Coordinates of C-alpha atoms in Angstrom, one line a residue:
Chain A
X1 CA 123.3 76.3 134.3
X2 CA 126.1 78.6 133.7
X3 CA 129.1 78.6 136.1
X4 CA 128.0 81.9 137.6
X5 CA 130.7 84.3 138.4
X6 CA 129.9 86.0 141.6
X7 CA 130.5 89.7 141.6
X8 CA 129.5 92.3 144.1
X9 CA 128.1 94.6 141.4
X10 CA 125.9 91.8 140.1
X11 CA 124.5 91.1 143.6
X12 CA 123.6 94.7 144.1
X13 CA 121.8 94.9 140.8
X14 CA 120.1 91.6 141.2
X15 CA 117.7 93.4 143.5
X16 CA 116.0 94.6 140.3
X17 CA 115.0 91.1 139.2
X18 CA 111.8 91.1 141.2
X19 CA 111.2 94.8 141.3
X20 CA 108.0 96.3 140.1
X21 CA 107.6 99.6 138.3
X22 CA 104.3 101.3 137.9
X23 CA 103.3 100.8 134.3
X24 CA 102.4 104.0 132.5
X25 CA 98.8 104.9 131.9
X26 CA 97.3 103.9 128.7
X27 CA 99.3 100.7 128.1
X28 CA 96.3 98.4 128.8
X29 CA 94.1 100.5 126.5
X30 CA 96.6 100.2 123.7
X31 CA 96.9 96.4 124.3
X32 CA 93.1 96.1 124.1
X33 CA 93.0 98.1 120.9
X34 CA 95.8 96.0 119.4
X35 CA 93.8 92.9 120.3
X36 CA 91.0 94.2 118.2
X37 CA 88.6 94.7 121.1
X38 CA 88.8 98.3 122.0
X39 CA 85.9 100.2 120.6
X40 CA 86.9 103.6 119.6
X41 CA 83.8 105.1 118.3
X42 CA 85.4 108.0 116.6
X43 CA 87.9 105.8 114.8
X44 CA 85.1 103.4 113.8
X45 CA 83.1 106.3 112.4
X46 CA 86.2 107.4 110.5
X47 CA 86.7 103.9 109.1
X48 CA 83.1 103.6 108.1
X49 CA 83.1 106.9 106.4
X50 CA 86.3 106.0 104.6
X51 CA 84.7 102.8 103.4
X52 CA 81.6 104.7 102.2
X53 CA 83.7 107.3 100.5
X54 CA 85.8 104.6 98.6
X55 CA 82.6 102.8 97.5
X56 CA 81.0 106.1 96.4
X57 CA 84.2 107.0 94.5
X58 CA 84.2 103.6 92.7
X59 CA 80.6 104.0 91.6
X60 CA 80.9 107.6 90.6
X61 CA 84.1 107.0 88.7
X62 CA 82.4 104.3 86.8
X63 CA 79.6 106.6 85.9
X64 CA 81.9 109.4 85.0
X65 CA 84.2 107.3 82.8
X66 CA 81.2 105.7 81.3
X67 CA 79.8 108.9 80.1
X68 CA 83.2 110.0 78.8
X69 CA 83.6 106.9 76.8
X70 CA 80.1 106.5 75.5
X71 CA 80.3 104.7 72.2
X72 CA 79.1 106.3 69.0
X73 CA 76.2 104.9 67.0
X74 CA 77.3 102.6 64.2
X75 CA 75.7 101.2 61.2
X76 CA 74.9 98.2 63.4
X77 CA 71.9 100.1 64.5
X78 CA 70.5 100.0 61.0
X79 CA 71.4 96.4 60.5
X80 CA 69.7 95.6 63.7
X81 CA 66.3 96.7 62.7
X82 CA 64.8 93.5 61.4
X83 CA 63.0 94.1 58.3
X84 CA 60.7 91.4 59.4
X85 CA 59.7 93.3 62.5
X86 CA 58.6 96.3 60.5
X87 CA 56.8 94.1 58.2
X88 CA 55.0 92.4 61.0
X89 CA 54.1 95.4 63.1
X90 CA 53.7 97.9 60.4
X91 CA 55.3 100.2 62.8
X92 CA 58.4 101.3 61.1
X93 CA 59.0 104.2 63.4
X94 CA 59.5 101.9 66.4
X95 CA 62.6 100.1 65.5
X96 CA 64.2 97.6 67.8
X97 CA 67.4 99.5 67.9
X98 CA 67.5 103.3 67.3
X99 CA 70.5 105.5 67.9
X100 CA 69.9 108.2 70.4
X101 CA 70.7 111.7 69.5
X102 CA 73.5 113.5 71.3
X103 CA 71.2 116.2 72.3
X104 CA 69.2 113.9 74.3
X105 CA 72.0 113.1 76.6
X106 CA 72.6 115.1 79.6
X107 CA 75.8 117.0 79.1
X108 CA 76.3 117.6 82.7
X109 CA 76.8 113.9 83.1
X110 CA 79.7 113.7 80.7
X111 CA 82.7 113.5 82.3
X112 CA 105.6 91.5 111.8
X113 CA 108.6 91.4 109.2
X114 CA 108.8 88.2 110.8
X115 CA 112.3 87.6 111.9
X116 CA 113.8 84.2 112.0
X117 CA 112.2 82.3 114.9
X118 CA 114.0 81.5 118.0
X119 CA 116.8 83.9 117.7
X120 CA 116.8 84.7 121.3
X121 CA 115.7 81.5 122.7
X122 CA 117.4 80.0 125.6
X123 CA 119.2 76.8 124.8
X124 CA 117.6 75.1 127.7
X125 CA 118.8 71.7 126.7
X126 CA 122.3 73.0 126.9
X127 CA 121.9 74.3 130.4
X128 CA 122.9 72.7 133.6
X129 CA 121.5 73.5 137.0
X130 CA 123.9 71.9 139.4
X131 CA 126.1 74.8 140.3
X132 CA 124.2 77.9 139.4
X133 CA 121.9 78.3 142.3
X134 CA 122.5 81.6 143.9
X135 CA 121.4 82.9 147.2
X136 CA 118.2 84.7 147.0
X137 CA 118.2 87.9 148.9
X138 CA 114.8 88.4 150.4
X139 CA 115.5 91.9 151.4
X140 CA 115.7 93.1 147.8
X141 CA 112.4 94.8 148.0
X142 CA 112.7 97.4 150.6
X143 CA 110.8 100.5 150.0
X144 CA 112.7 103.5 148.9
X145 CA 111.2 106.2 146.8
X146 CA 113.4 108.6 144.9
X147 CA 112.0 110.8 142.3
X148 CA 113.6 110.1 138.9
X149 CA 112.3 111.9 136.0
X150 CA 111.1 109.0 133.9
X151 CA 110.3 106.4 136.5
X152 CA 107.4 105.9 138.7
X153 CA 108.1 102.9 140.8
X154 CA 105.9 101.1 143.3
X155 CA 106.6 98.8 146.0
X156 CA 106.0 95.2 145.2
X157 CA 102.4 94.4 146.0
X158 CA 102.9 90.7 146.6
X159 CA 103.8 88.9 149.7
X160 CA 107.5 88.1 150.2
X161 CA 106.9 84.4 150.1
X162 CA 105.3 84.8 146.7
X163 CA 107.9 87.3 145.6
X164 CA 110.7 84.9 146.4
X165 CA 109.4 82.7 143.6
X166 CA 109.2 85.4 141.0
X167 CA 112.6 87.1 140.4
X168 CA 114.2 86.4 137.1
X169 CA 117.1 84.4 138.6
X170 CA 114.7 82.1 140.2
X171 CA 112.7 81.7 137.1
X172 CA 115.8 81.2 135.1
X173 CA 116.9 78.5 137.4
X174 CA 113.5 76.8 137.1
X175 CA 113.5 77.1 133.4
X176 CA 117.0 75.8 133.1
X177 CA 116.0 72.6 134.9
X178 CA 113.5 71.8 132.2
X179 CA 114.0 70.2 128.9
X180 CA 113.4 72.4 125.9
X181 CA 110.0 71.0 125.3
X182 CA 108.7 71.3 128.9
X183 CA 106.3 74.1 129.0
X184 CA 108.4 76.6 127.1
X185 CA 107.6 76.8 123.4
X186 CA 110.0 78.5 121.2
X187 CA 109.0 82.1 121.0
X188 CA 109.4 83.5 117.5
X189 CA 110.5 87.0 117.1
X190 CA 108.1 89.4 115.7
X191 CA 108.1 93.0 114.8
X192 CA 106.3 95.5 116.8
X193 CA 102.7 96.3 116.3
X194 CA 103.5 99.6 114.6
X195 CA 106.5 98.6 112.6
X196 CA 106.2 97.3 109.0
X197 CA 105.3 93.6 108.8
X198 CA 106.4 92.3 105.4
X199 CA 105.4 89.0 104.2
X200 CA 103.5 87.4 101.3
X201 CA 100.2 85.6 101.4
X202 CA 98.3 83.6 98.7
X203 CA 94.5 83.8 98.5
X204 CA 92.3 81.4 96.6
X205 CA 88.7 82.5 96.4
X206 CA 85.6 81.6 94.4
X207 CA 81.9 82.1 94.7
X208 CA 78.6 82.8 93.1
X209 CA 78.1 86.1 91.3
X210 CA 75.0 88.0 90.2
X211 CA 75.7 90.0 87.1
X212 CA 73.8 93.2 86.3
X213 CA 74.1 95.9 83.7
X214 CA 73.4 99.6 83.8
X215 CA 72.3 101.3 80.6
X216 CA 73.0 104.9 80.2
X217 CA 70.6 106.4 77.7
X218 CA 68.3 109.3 77.5
X219 CA 65.7 107.6 75.3
X220 CA 63.6 104.8 76.6
X221 CA 62.9 103.7 73.1
X222 CA 66.5 103.0 72.3
X223 CA 66.2 99.5 73.5
X224 CA 62.6 98.9 72.8
X225 CA 61.9 95.7 70.9
X226 CA 59.6 95.4 67.9
X227 CA 56.5 95.5 70.1
X228 CA 57.6 98.6 71.8
X229 CA 58.6 96.9 75.0
X230 CA 61.8 98.2 76.4
X231 CA 64.4 95.5 76.5
X232 CA 65.5 97.0 79.8
X233 CA 62.4 95.7 81.3
X234 CA 63.0 92.2 79.9
X235 CA 66.6 91.7 80.7
X236 CA 67.4 90.1 84.0
X237 CA 70.5 89.6 86.1
X238 CA 72.4 86.5 85.4
X239 CA 73.6 84.2 88.1
X240 CA 77.2 83.1 87.3
X241 CA 80.4 82.5 89.1
X242 CA 83.9 83.9 89.7
X243 CA 87.2 82.8 91.2
X244 CA 90.6 84.4 91.8
X245 CA 94.1 83.4 92.8
X246 CA 95.9 86.4 94.4
X247 CA 99.2 87.1 95.9
X248 CA 99.3 89.7 98.6
X249 CA 102.2 91.6 100.1
X250 CA 101.7 92.8 103.6
X251 CA 103.1 96.3 103.7
X252 CA 102.2 97.1 107.3
X253 CA 100.4 95.3 110.0
X254 CA 97.1 96.4 108.6
X255 CA 97.7 97.2 104.9
X256 CA 98.4 94.8 102.1
X257 CA 98.5 95.1 98.4
X258 CA 97.7 92.2 96.1
X259 CA 97.4 91.1 92.5
X260 CA 96.8 87.9 90.7
X261 CA 94.5 86.3 88.1
X262 CA 91.0 85.2 88.1
X263 CA 87.9 84.5 86.0
X264 CA 84.6 86.1 86.3
X265 CA 81.4 85.4 84.4
X266 CA 79.1 88.2 83.4
X267 CA 76.1 88.6 81.1
X268 CA 72.3 88.7 81.2
X269 CA 69.3 86.7 80.3
X270 CA 65.8 87.4 79.1
X271 CA 62.7 85.5 78.2
X272 CA 60.4 85.6 75.2
X273 CA 57.0 84.0 74.9
X274 CA 56.0 82.6 71.6
X275 CA 53.2 80.5 70.4
X276 CA 54.3 76.9 69.7
X277 CA 54.8 76.8 66.0
X278 CA 57.1 75.7 63.3
X279 CA 59.7 78.1 64.5
X280 CA 62.9 77.2 63.0
X281 CA 66.4 78.4 63.4
X282 CA 68.6 78.0 60.4
X283 CA 66.3 75.3 59.1
X284 CA 66.0 73.4 62.5
X285 CA 62.6 73.2 64.1
X286 CA 63.1 74.6 67.6
X287 CA 59.9 73.7 69.3
X288 CA 59.1 70.5 67.4
X289 CA 55.6 71.5 67.2
X290 CA 54.3 70.9 63.8
X291 CA 51.2 72.9 64.2
X292 CA 51.4 76.3 62.6
X293 CA 50.3 79.1 64.8
X294 CA 49.2 82.6 64.6
X295 CA 51.7 85.3 65.3
X296 CA 51.7 86.0 68.9
X297 CA 52.4 89.7 68.6
X298 CA 56.0 89.6 69.9
X299 CA 59.2 89.1 68.3
X300 CA 62.9 89.0 69.1
X301 CA 65.1 91.9 68.2
X302 CA 68.6 91.1 67.3
X303 CA 70.2 93.6 69.6
X304 CA 69.9 94.3 73.3
X305 CA 71.8 96.3 75.8
X306 CA 75.0 94.2 75.4
X307 CA 75.2 94.3 71.7
X308 CA 74.0 92.6 68.5
X309 CA 73.2 88.9 68.2
X310 CA 73.1 88.2 64.5
X311 CA 71.7 84.7 65.0
X312 CA 68.4 86.1 66.3
X313 CA 67.8 87.6 62.9
X314 CA 67.7 84.2 61.4
X315 CA 65.2 83.1 64.1
X316 CA 62.8 85.8 63.3
X317 CA 63.1 85.5 59.6
X318 CA 62.4 81.8 59.7
X319 CA 59.4 82.3 61.8
X320 CA 58.0 84.9 59.5
X321 CA 58.1 82.4 56.7
X322 CA 55.7 80.1 58.5
X323 CA 52.0 79.9 58.1
X324 CA 49.9 81.3 60.9
X325 CA 47.0 79.2 62.0
X326 CA 45.6 80.0 65.5
X327 CA 47.2 78.7 68.6
X328 CA 46.3 79.3 72.2
X329 CA 49.2 78.2 74.3
X330 CA 52.6 79.9 74.5
X331 CA 56.0 78.6 75.0
X332 CA 58.8 80.4 76.6
X333 CA 62.3 80.8 75.2
X334 CA 65.0 81.7 77.5
X335 CA 68.0 83.5 76.0
X336 CA 71.3 83.7 77.9
X337 CA 74.1 85.9 77.0
X338 CA 77.3 84.9 78.7
X339 CA 80.5 86.8 78.9
X340 CA 83.6 85.6 80.5
X341 CA 86.6 87.7 81.6
X342 CA 90.0 86.9 82.8
X343 CA 90.7 89.3 85.6
X344 CA 93.9 90.9 86.8
X345 CA 93.1 92.7 90.0
X346 CA 95.3 95.3 91.8
X347 CA 93.8 95.7 95.2
X348 CA 94.7 97.2 98.5
X349 CA 93.3 95.7 101.7
X350 CA 93.0 97.4 105.0
X351 CA 92.4 95.3 108.1
X352 CA 89.8 97.0 110.3
X353 CA 90.4 94.5 113.0
X354 CA 93.1 91.9 113.4
X355 CA 91.9 89.4 116.0
X356 CA 91.1 85.8 115.4
X357 CA 88.0 87.1 113.7
X358 CA 89.2 89.8 111.4
X359 CA 87.4 92.3 109.2
X360 CA 89.0 94.0 106.3
X361 CA 88.1 96.3 103.5
X362 CA 89.5 96.0 100.0
X363 CA 89.3 98.3 97.1
X364 CA 91.1 98.7 93.8
X365 CA 91.0 98.3 90.1
X366 CA 90.4 95.1 88.1
X367 CA 91.5 94.6 84.5
X368 CA 89.1 92.4 82.5
X369 CA 90.0 90.6 79.3
X370 CA 87.2 89.1 77.4
X371 CA 87.7 85.4 76.8
X372 CA 84.2 84.0 76.5
X373 CA 81.3 85.4 74.5
X374 CA 78.4 83.0 73.9
X375 CA 74.7 83.2 73.4
X376 CA 72.3 80.3 73.7
X377 CA 68.7 79.7 73.9
X378 CA 66.8 77.3 76.1
X379 CA 63.7 75.9 74.6
X380 CA 61.6 72.7 74.9
X381 CA 64.0 71.3 72.4
X382 CA 67.0 71.9 74.6
X383 CA 69.8 74.3 74.3
X384 CA 70.5 76.0 71.0
X385 CA 73.8 77.8 70.4
X386 CA 73.2 81.2 69.0
X387 CA 76.8 82.1 68.5
X388 CA 78.1 85.3 70.1
X389 CA 77.3 88.9 70.7
X390 CA 78.8 91.4 68.5
X391 CA 80.3 94.7 69.7
X392 CA 81.6 93.6 73.1
X393 CA 84.6 95.5 74.3
X394 CA 87.5 93.0 74.5
X395 CA 89.1 94.8 77.4
X396 CA 87.6 96.6 80.3
X397 CA 88.4 97.6 83.8
X398 CA 86.3 97.9 86.9
X399 CA 86.4 99.6 90.3
X400 CA 86.0 97.0 93.1
X401 CA 85.2 97.1 96.8
X402 CA 84.9 94.2 99.2
X403 CA 84.3 93.6 102.8
X404 CA 86.2 90.6 104.1
X405 CA 85.5 88.5 107.1
X406 CA 88.5 86.5 108.2
X407 CA 88.7 83.6 110.6
X408 CA 92.3 82.5 111.4
X409 CA 92.2 78.7 111.4
X410 CA 95.9 78.4 112.2
X411 CA 98.9 80.8 112.3
X412 CA 99.2 80.6 108.5
X413 CA 95.8 79.7 107.2
X414 CA 92.9 82.0 107.2
X415 CA 89.4 81.4 106.0
X416 CA 87.7 84.3 104.3
X417 CA 84.2 85.2 103.3
X418 CA 84.1 88.3 101.2
X419 CA 81.1 90.0 99.7
X420 CA 82.4 92.1 96.8
X421 CA 81.0 94.7 94.4
X422 CA 82.5 95.4 91.0
X423 CA 81.5 98.1 88.6
X424 CA 82.9 98.1 85.1
X425 CA 84.2 101.6 84.3
X426 CA 84.2 101.2 80.5
X427 CA 81.1 100.5 78.6
X428 CA 80.9 96.9 77.7
X429 CA 79.5 97.7 74.3
X430 CA 81.4 99.4 71.5
X431 CA 78.4 100.0 69.3
X432 CA 75.1 101.6 69.8
X433 CA 74.1 105.0 70.9
X434 CA 74.1 104.2 74.6
X435 CA 76.6 102.7 77.0
X436 CA 76.1 99.7 79.1
X437 CA 78.1 99.2 82.2
X438 CA 78.3 95.8 83.8
X439 CA 78.4 95.4 87.5
X440 CA 78.1 92.5 89.9
X441 CA 77.7 91.4 93.4
X442 CA 79.5 88.3 94.5
X443 CA 80.1 86.4 97.6
X444 CA 83.6 84.9 97.6
X445 CA 84.9 82.4 100.0
X446 CA 88.2 80.7 100.2
X447 CA 91.4 80.3 102.0
X448 CA 94.5 82.4 102.5
X449 CA 97.9 81.0 103.2
X450 CA 100.5 83.3 104.8
X451 CA 104.2 82.7 104.1
X452 CA 105.8 83.7 107.4
Chain B
X1 CA 92.9 75.1 139.9
X2 CA 94.8 78.0 141.4
X3 CA 94.0 81.6 140.5
X4 CA 96.8 82.0 138.0
X5 CA 95.8 78.8 136.1
X6 CA 92.3 80.0 136.0
X7 CA 93.3 83.3 134.6
X8 CA 95.6 81.7 132.0
X9 CA 92.7 79.5 130.8
X10 CA 90.5 82.6 130.6
X11 CA 93.2 84.2 128.5
X12 CA 93.2 81.2 126.2
X13 CA 89.5 81.8 125.6
X14 CA 90.3 85.4 124.9
X15 CA 88.3 86.5 127.9
X16 CA 88.9 90.2 128.3
X17 CA 88.5 90.1 132.1
X18 CA 91.1 87.4 132.4
X19 CA 93.5 89.2 130.2
X20 CA 93.2 92.3 132.2
X21 CA 93.8 90.4 135.4
X22 CA 96.9 88.8 133.9
X23 CA 98.1 92.2 132.9
X24 CA 97.6 93.7 136.3
X25 CA 99.3 90.7 137.9
X26 CA 102.5 91.0 135.9
X27 CA 102.7 94.5 134.5
X28 CA 104.8 96.0 137.3
X29 CA 107.5 93.4 137.2
X30 CA 107.5 93.3 133.4
X31 CA 107.7 97.0 133.1
X32 CA 110.7 96.9 135.5
X33 CA 112.3 94.4 133.2
X34 CA 111.6 96.5 130.2
X35 CA 113.1 99.5 131.8
X36 CA 116.3 97.6 132.4
X37 CA 116.7 96.9 128.7
X38 CA 115.3 100.0 127.1
X39 CA 117.1 103.2 126.3
X40 CA 114.3 105.2 127.8
X41 CA 110.9 105.0 129.5
X42 CA 109.0 105.4 126.2
X43 CA 110.8 102.4 124.7
X44 CA 110.1 100.4 127.8
X45 CA 106.5 101.3 127.6
X46 CA 106.3 100.2 123.9
X47 CA 108.1 96.9 124.8
X48 CA 105.7 96.3 127.6
X49 CA 102.8 96.8 125.3
X50 CA 104.1 94.6 122.6
X51 CA 105.2 92.0 125.0
X52 CA 101.8 91.6 126.5
X53 CA 100.1 91.5 123.1
X54 CA 102.5 88.7 122.2
X55 CA 101.7 86.9 125.4
X56 CA 98.0 87.0 124.7
X57 CA 98.4 85.9 121.2
X58 CA 100.7 83.0 122.1
X59 CA 99.3 81.9 125.4
X60 CA 98.0 78.7 123.8
X61 CA 101.7 77.7 123.5
X62 CA 102.1 77.7 127.3
X63 CA 101.5 74.2 128.5
X64 CA 101.4 74.6 132.2
X65 CA 104.8 73.1 132.5
X66 CA 107.3 75.3 134.2
X67 CA 106.9 78.8 135.5
X68 CA 104.5 81.0 133.8
X69 CA 106.3 84.1 134.9
X70 CA 109.5 82.7 133.4
X71 CA 107.6 82.3 130.1
X72 CA 106.4 85.9 130.2
X73 CA 109.8 87.2 131.1
X74 CA 111.4 85.4 128.2
X75 CA 108.9 87.0 125.8
X76 CA 109.6 90.5 127.3
X77 CA 113.4 89.8 127.0
X78 CA 112.8 88.7 123.4
X79 CA 110.9 91.9 122.6
X80 CA 113.6 94.0 124.2
X81 CA 116.4 92.3 122.3
X82 CA 114.4 92.6 119.1
X83 CA 114.2 96.3 119.6
X84 CA 118.0 96.4 120.1
X85 CA 118.6 94.4 116.9
X86 CA 116.2 96.7 114.9
X87 CA 118.1 99.7 116.1
X88 CA 121.4 98.1 115.4
X89 CA 120.3 97.4 111.9
X90 CA 119.4 101.0 111.3
X91 CA 122.4 102.4 113.1
X92 CA 125.4 100.1 113.1
X93 CA 127.3 102.2 115.5
X94 CA 124.5 102.2 118.0
X95 CA 126.1 99.7 120.3
X96 CA 129.4 101.6 120.3
X97 CA 127.8 104.8 121.6
X98 CA 129.8 106.2 124.4
X99 CA 128.8 105.9 128.0
X100 CA 126.4 108.6 129.1
X101 CA 128.2 109.5 132.3
X102 CA 125.7 111.1 134.6
X103 CA 126.2 111.7 138.3
X104 CA 123.0 112.1 140.1
X105 CA 122.3 115.5 141.5
X106 CA 121.2 114.3 144.8
X107 CA 122.4 111.3 146.8
X108 CA 120.6 112.2 150.0
X109 CA 118.7 108.9 149.9
X110 CA 119.9 105.4 150.1
X111 CA 120.5 103.6 146.8
X112 CA 117.1 102.7 145.6
X113 CA 115.9 100.4 142.8
X114 CA 115.1 103.4 140.9
X115 CA 118.7 104.6 141.1
X116 CA 119.9 101.2 140.1
X117 CA 117.6 101.2 137.1
X118 CA 118.9 104.7 136.3
X119 CA 122.5 103.4 136.4
X120 CA 121.8 100.5 134.1
X121 CA 119.9 102.7 131.7
X122 CA 123.0 104.9 131.4
X123 CA 125.2 102.0 130.2
X124 CA 125.9 101.7 126.5
X125 CA 123.3 99.6 124.8
X126 CA 125.2 96.4 124.5
X127 CA 126.8 96.6 127.8
X128 CA 123.4 97.0 129.3
X129 CA 122.0 94.0 127.5
X130 CA 124.9 91.8 128.4
X131 CA 124.8 92.8 132.0
X132 CA 121.1 92.3 132.3
X133 CA 121.1 89.0 130.6
X134 CA 124.0 87.7 132.6
X135 CA 123.8 89.3 136.0
X136 CA 120.0 89.5 136.4
X137 CA 118.4 87.1 134.0
X138 CA 121.1 84.5 134.6
X139 CA 122.0 83.6 131.0
X140 CA 125.4 82.1 130.3
X141 CA 127.9 83.9 128.0
X142 CA 127.3 81.2 125.5
X143 CA 123.6 81.9 125.4
X144 CA 124.2 85.6 125.3
X145 CA 126.6 85.2 122.4
X146 CA 123.9 83.4 120.5
X147 CA 121.2 85.9 121.4
X148 CA 123.2 88.9 120.4
X149 CA 125.3 87.4 117.6
X150 CA 128.6 88.1 119.3
X151 CA 131.4 85.9 120.6
X152 CA 131.6 84.6 124.1
X153 CA 134.7 86.6 124.5
X154 CA 133.0 89.8 123.6
X155 CA 130.2 88.9 126.0
X156 CA 132.6 88.5 128.8
X157 CA 134.4 91.7 127.8
X158 CA 131.2 93.6 127.7
X159 CA 130.2 92.3 131.1
X160 CA 133.5 93.2 132.6
X161 CA 133.2 96.7 131.2
X162 CA 129.6 97.1 132.3
X163 CA 130.6 96.1 135.9
X164 CA 133.5 98.5 135.8
X165 CA 131.2 101.4 134.8
X166 CA 128.6 100.4 137.3
X167 CA 131.2 100.1 140.0
X168 CA 132.4 103.6 139.3
X169 CA 128.9 104.9 139.5
X170 CA 128.3 103.2 142.8
X171 CA 131.5 104.6 144.1
X172 CA 130.4 108.1 143.0
X173 CA 127.1 107.7 144.7
X174 CA 128.8 106.6 147.9
X175 CA 131.1 109.5 147.8
X176 CA 128.4 112.0 147.3
X177 CA 126.3 110.4 149.9
X178 CA 129.3 110.4 152.3
X179 CA 129.9 114.1 151.7
X180 CA 126.2 114.9 152.0
X181 CA 125.9 112.7 155.0

């Protein structure tokens, strides 16, 4: 306890230690809102509409840029018409890959700094209590009302006996008698709710991803295979995975920006049914069925909505060389086209709520760099590498939107579950008369560590 | 379990009802404290709000050892001092601003707490803080020097000057009251 210097002025003003002033209206409402509990329907509507607008913008931007950057048809389209297909079907006017004319396109569619902790903490352990006890003046609280412009005071509501225990001096004396770890925990300084809160955080997230593609074309025959079946109807979404490590900078209490690096798989898959036969690929029997079979009536084109797969041409050609006895059963070949992108996102996150359970909305742009391009075929004989897909754009970027659900495990560690949507704004294909845009839905989960 | 302990435990569970009860129990005294440190009522209101938000977010750190009101008061003082430091960072001459001498227009009533608050609020910022911390909160000059980043000598000097100003104000009040009286 400090050796208190008694002074008349001090004693007069010590009356204020236990005084109560009427808190202004609205403070409790503001506190509730800051605690993330106050439901302000208008604000919520505004936020939801904002989220919808951002999502719509991302999708429409992708569509617009996609139409703007539609790739021109290349000679690949002619290479990709397997001569064998025409020979088999006798239907030379239904190629597996036909450039669409420009006329068929729709022209309208072209287009709290956290301060150092404990700054103002009492050095309780350095305090002594022996000579600091002052006389309490129990008549501090007499009722006097004077109208000052900015103050609305009220008489203390509590009984005198209770009041006696409450003034700051009394509390100070009680506190000073405690050791530093007795009940009083160091109170770190924080910035105000409204002031900028600047710190970094590190996110690590990963999760499953379902990859889709969207083909812009005005001609359903463009992607028809040799039998006239649109490839679009065969191609299926591919289940893959993604992960990202991201550094975020908290600009204000609710807004942060972040960037980092990650990996995301994309691609597609489709199935083809063939009669078991002496199908061979580059001289290797695929199905290991020595019986020759009749032609099943379907074949594999070498191109699909992502690009051209030269290896498939070999598959078809080999098959055509085989003899064709009858066969009743069919085997299924599953083709998987896998693309892998290193991602560099630039995202902005807005915290809709900031309680222990937080909800946030993220949006931004992600740069994608192609690092993996493989095609393989699953058959009864196992997995057969079919090389890669030609004509994949090596660089791409996407618009992204995500809804994050946070749970604060500790002061620094947050667990996050984040469904996310990405739409690639460039066509993924550089050849062909159509444009294919990849998009994905993923559910990321991971941890975030806050450096503060 | 007494009522306050019950309320505190409710606040730990983030029970809105308990939080509101806690607020209603302490808001008056804490607002009075904030008024003593703030430049104006708006700042005091902001500090009160921020202080309670901090209380609710850190209430798990209170271990039922020692006075709970003392714990809250320290948080409110911390918030108020933080505001002072923020302002000082933006405007280094803030603490040197001259005394806003202001003689009340009417002294027909006895000196009230409201008038006392008014007198304190008219002190230059640092004098106000030092006086509050020393004379009302009971901190030592050494503690104050650590809190405000000043020397003990400066703390003593500021206290002395604050008392001098307040004494003059009290004297003026008395004179006016005597004349009116």
